[in-house]
Short mmCIF file of C-alpha atoms and ligand atoms in Angstrom, two decimals:
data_model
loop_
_atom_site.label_atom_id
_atom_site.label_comp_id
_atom_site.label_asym_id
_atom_site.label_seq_id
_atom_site.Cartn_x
_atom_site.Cartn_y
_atom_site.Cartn_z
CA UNK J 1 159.31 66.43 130.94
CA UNK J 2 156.31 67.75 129.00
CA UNK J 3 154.53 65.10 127.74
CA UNK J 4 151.36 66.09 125.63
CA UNK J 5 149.15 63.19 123.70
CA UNK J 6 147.31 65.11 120.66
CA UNK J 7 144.24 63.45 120.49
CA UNK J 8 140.96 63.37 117.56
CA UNK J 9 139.27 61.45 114.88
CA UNK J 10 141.64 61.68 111.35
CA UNK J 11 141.73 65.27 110.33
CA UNK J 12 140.85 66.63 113.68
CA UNK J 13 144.63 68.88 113.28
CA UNK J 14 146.33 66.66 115.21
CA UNK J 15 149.50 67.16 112.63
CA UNK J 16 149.02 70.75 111.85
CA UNK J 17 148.55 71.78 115.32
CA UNK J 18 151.55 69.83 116.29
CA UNK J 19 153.54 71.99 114.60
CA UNK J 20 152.41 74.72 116.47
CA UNK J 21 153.12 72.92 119.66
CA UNK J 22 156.83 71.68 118.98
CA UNK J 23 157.73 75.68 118.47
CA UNK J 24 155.75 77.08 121.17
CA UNK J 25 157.28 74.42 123.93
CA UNK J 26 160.17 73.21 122.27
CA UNK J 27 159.05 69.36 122.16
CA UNK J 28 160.06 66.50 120.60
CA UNK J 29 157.33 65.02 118.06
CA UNK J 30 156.74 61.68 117.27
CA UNK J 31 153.78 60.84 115.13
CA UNK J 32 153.31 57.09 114.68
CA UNK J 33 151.88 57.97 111.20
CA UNK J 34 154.70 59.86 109.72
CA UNK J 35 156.94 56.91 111.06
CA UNK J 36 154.61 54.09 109.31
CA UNK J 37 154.71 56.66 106.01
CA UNK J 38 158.31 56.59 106.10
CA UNK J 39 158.88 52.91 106.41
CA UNK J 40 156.32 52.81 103.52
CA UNK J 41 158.64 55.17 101.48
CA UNK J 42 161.71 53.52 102.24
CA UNK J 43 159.81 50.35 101.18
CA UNK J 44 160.78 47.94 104.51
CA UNK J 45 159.14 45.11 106.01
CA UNK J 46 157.27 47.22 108.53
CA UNK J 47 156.28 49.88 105.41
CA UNK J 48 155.01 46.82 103.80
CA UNK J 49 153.11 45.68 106.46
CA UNK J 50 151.57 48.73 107.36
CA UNK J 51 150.68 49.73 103.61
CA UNK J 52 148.02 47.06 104.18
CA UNK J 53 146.08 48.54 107.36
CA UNK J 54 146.63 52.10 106.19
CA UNK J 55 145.26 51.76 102.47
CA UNK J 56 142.28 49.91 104.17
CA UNK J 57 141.60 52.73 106.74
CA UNK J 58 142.47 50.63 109.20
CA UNK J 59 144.62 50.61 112.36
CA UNK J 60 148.13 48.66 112.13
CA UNK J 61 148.41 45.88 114.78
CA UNK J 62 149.45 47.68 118.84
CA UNK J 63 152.23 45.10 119.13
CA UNK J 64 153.54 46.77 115.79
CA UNK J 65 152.96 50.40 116.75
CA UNK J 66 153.77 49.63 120.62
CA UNK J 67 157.35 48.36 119.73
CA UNK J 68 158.28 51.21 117.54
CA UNK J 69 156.81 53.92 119.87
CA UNK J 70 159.31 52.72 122.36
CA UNK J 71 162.13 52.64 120.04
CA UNK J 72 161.76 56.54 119.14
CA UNK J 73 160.64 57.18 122.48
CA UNK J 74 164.30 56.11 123.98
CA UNK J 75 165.47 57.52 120.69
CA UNK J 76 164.10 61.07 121.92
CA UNK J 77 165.36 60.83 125.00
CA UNK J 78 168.45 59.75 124.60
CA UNK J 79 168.50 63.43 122.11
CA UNK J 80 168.06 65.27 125.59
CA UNK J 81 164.04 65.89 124.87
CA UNK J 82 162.75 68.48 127.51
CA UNK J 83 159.21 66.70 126.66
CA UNK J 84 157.63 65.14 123.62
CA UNK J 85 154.17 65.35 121.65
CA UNK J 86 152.62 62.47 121.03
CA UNK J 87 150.46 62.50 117.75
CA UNK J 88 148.16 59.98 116.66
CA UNK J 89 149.30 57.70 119.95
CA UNK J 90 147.79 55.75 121.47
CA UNK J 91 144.83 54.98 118.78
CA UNK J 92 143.14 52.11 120.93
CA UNK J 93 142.99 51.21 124.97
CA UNK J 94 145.64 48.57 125.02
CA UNK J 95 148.33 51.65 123.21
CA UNK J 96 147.05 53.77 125.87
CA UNK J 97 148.26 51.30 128.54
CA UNK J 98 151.40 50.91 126.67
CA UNK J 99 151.76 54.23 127.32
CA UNK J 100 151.05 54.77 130.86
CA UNK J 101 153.61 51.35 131.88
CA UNK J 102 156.52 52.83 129.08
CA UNK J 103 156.53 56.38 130.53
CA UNK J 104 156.41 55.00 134.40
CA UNK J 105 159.48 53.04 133.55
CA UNK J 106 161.13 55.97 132.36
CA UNK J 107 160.09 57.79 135.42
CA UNK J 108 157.99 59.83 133.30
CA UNK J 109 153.85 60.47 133.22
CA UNK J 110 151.48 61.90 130.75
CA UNK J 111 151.27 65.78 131.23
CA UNK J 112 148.05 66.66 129.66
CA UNK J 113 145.64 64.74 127.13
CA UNK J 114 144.28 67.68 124.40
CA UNK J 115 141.14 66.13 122.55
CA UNK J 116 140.35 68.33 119.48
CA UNK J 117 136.68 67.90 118.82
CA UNK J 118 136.08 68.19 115.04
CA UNK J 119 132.51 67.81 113.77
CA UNK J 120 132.33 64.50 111.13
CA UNK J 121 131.25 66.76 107.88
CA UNK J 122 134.12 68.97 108.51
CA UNK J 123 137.06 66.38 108.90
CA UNK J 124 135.33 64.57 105.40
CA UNK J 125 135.75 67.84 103.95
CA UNK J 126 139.46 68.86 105.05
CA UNK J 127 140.36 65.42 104.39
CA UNK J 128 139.53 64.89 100.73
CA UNK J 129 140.64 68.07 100.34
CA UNK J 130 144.13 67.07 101.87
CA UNK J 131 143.54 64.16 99.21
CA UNK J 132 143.49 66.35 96.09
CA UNK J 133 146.27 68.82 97.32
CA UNK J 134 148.45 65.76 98.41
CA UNK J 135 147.37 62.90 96.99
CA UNK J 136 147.59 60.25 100.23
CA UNK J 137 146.42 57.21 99.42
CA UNK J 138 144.17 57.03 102.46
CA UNK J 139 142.71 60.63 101.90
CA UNK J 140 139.92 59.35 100.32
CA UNK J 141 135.87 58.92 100.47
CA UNK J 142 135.64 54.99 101.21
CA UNK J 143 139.11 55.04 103.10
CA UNK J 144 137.89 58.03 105.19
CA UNK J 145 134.56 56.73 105.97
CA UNK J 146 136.32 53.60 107.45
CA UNK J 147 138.56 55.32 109.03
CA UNK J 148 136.01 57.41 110.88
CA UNK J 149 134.48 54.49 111.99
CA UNK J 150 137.89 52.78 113.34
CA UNK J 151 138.20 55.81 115.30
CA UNK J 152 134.48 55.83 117.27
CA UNK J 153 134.58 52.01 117.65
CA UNK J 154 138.42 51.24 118.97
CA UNK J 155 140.38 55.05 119.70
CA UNK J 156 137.17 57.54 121.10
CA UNK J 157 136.73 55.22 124.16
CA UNK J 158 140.16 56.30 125.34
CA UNK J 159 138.64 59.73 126.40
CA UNK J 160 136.93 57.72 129.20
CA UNK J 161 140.41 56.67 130.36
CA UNK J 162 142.28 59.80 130.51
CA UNK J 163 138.89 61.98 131.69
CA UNK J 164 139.28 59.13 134.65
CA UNK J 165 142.94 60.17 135.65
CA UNK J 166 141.53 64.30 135.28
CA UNK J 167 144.40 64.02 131.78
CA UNK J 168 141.44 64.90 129.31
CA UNK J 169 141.33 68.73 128.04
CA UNK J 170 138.47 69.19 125.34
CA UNK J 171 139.35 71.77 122.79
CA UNK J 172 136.58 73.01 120.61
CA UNK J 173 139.17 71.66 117.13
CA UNK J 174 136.68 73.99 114.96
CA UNK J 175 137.86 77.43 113.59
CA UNK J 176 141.08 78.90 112.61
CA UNK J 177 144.43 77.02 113.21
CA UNK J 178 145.38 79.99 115.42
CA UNK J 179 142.63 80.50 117.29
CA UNK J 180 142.43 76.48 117.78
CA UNK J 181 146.08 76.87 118.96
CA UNK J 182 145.30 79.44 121.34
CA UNK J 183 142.97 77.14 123.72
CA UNK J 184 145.06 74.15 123.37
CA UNK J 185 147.82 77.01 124.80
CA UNK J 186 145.57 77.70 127.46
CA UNK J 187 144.83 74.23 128.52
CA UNK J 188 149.41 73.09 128.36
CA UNK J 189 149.49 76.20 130.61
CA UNK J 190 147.81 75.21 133.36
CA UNK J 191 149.32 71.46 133.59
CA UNK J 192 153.12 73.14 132.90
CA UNK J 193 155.68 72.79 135.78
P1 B4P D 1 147.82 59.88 110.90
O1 B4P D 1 149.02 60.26 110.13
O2 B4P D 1 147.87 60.09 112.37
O3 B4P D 1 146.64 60.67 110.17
P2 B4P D 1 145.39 61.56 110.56
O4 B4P D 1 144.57 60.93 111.63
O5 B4P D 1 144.72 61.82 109.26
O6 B4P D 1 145.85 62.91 111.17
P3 B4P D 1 146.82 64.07 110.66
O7 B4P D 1 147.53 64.51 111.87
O8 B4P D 1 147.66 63.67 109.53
O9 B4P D 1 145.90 65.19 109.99
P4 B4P D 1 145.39 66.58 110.59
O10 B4P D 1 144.24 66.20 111.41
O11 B4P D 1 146.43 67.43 111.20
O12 B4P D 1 147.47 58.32 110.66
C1 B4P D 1 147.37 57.72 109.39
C2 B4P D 1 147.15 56.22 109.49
O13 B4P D 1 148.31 55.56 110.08
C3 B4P D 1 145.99 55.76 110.39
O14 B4P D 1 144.75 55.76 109.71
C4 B4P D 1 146.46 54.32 110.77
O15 B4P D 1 146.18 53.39 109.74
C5 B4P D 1 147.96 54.46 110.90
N1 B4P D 1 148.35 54.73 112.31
C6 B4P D 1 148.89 55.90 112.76
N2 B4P D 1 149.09 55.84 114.10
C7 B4P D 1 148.67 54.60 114.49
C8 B4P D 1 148.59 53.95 115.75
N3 B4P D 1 148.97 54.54 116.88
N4 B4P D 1 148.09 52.68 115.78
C9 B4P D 1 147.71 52.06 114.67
N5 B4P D 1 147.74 52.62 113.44
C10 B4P D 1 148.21 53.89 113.35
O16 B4P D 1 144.97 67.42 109.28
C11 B4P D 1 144.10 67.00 108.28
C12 B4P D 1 143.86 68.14 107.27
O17 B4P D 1 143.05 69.16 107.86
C13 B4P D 1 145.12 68.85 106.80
O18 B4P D 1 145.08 68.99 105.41
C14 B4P D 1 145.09 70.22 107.47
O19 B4P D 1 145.68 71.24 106.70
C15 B4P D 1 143.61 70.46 107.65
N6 B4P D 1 143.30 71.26 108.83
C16 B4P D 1 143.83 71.12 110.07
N7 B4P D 1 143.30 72.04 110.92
C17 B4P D 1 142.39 72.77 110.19
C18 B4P D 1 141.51 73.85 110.48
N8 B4P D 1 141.45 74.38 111.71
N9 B4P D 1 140.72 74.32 109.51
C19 B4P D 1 140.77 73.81 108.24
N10 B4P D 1 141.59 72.79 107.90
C20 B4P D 1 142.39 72.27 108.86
#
């Protein structure tokens, strides 16, 4: 399997370029935030919970996060995935070791690590402007600002991990989405089977 973590501070493209990934390679996507959105939507315990973090800026607990991963990671699987993109997971080191132990057990590794590297007045700008087109509750100045800071202090020092096992690929995240797409094309390329 393919197995691609999408990696960058909130508003980096991790979403958007998703997209662009899951039709180019045929993936399965799982993006811990759409699932914690959803559960919020559909108002359950686990929406509830995570309402809390997210409307803070903040990160909702690993145990939380770990245990559902898993569950639509066997879900995708089980669906005959020929590899899956992993966006906005892991967020902090013990996720990323989560990770590593729940694909090993499943016979499976991580293919490739793409790091979009955003600069901070950019990602404030495409993120309130997300805000005002969309209206998420966490798209906004004070939310944003925290959870910039969420991201250097507990999810940035995960590069050092995956730059350890030679996983990391820096992409220059600035630009248009199709030009952005084309390096991160370049980069899957080389790590494909
Ligand atoms: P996410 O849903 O992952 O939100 P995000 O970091 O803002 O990224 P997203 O993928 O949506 O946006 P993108 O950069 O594509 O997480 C939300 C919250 O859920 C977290 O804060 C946390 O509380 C919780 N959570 C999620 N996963 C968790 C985990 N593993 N552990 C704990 N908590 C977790 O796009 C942003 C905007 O930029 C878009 O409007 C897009 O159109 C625009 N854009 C993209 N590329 C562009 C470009 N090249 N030029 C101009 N604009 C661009």
């Amino acid at each position: 399997m393919l197995n691609i973590v999408i990696f960058g501070a909130p508003g980096s493209g991790k979403g958007t370029q998703s997209e662009n990934l899951i039709k180019k390679y045929n993936l399965a996507h799982i993006s811990t935030g759409d699932v914690l959105r959803a559960e919020m939507k559909n108002g359950t315990e686990l929406g509830k919970l995570a309402e809390g973090y997210i409307s803070k800026g903040q990160l909702v607990p690993d145990e939380v996060v770990i245990d559902m991963l898993a569950k639509v990671l066997d879900e995708k699987i089980k669906a005959g995935a020929s590899g899956v993109i992993f966006d906005g997971f892991p967020r902090t080191i013990p996720q990323g070791e989560a990770l590593d132990k729940m694909l090993e057990a499943r016979g499976e590794e991580v293919s490739a690590v793409v790091s979009l590297d955003v600069e901070e007045e950019e990602l404030i700008e495409r993120l309130l402007k997300r805000g005002q087109e969309l209206g998420r509750s966490d798209d906004n100045y004070d939310t944003i600002k925290a959870r910039l800071e969420v991201y250097n202090n507990q999810t940035s020092p995960l590069k050092e991990h995956y730059k350890k096992n030679e996983k990391l690929h820096a992409i220059h995240g600035m630009g248009k989405v199709e030009e952005i797409f084309d390096r991160i094309a370049e980069a899957i390329e080389k790590v494909k089977k």
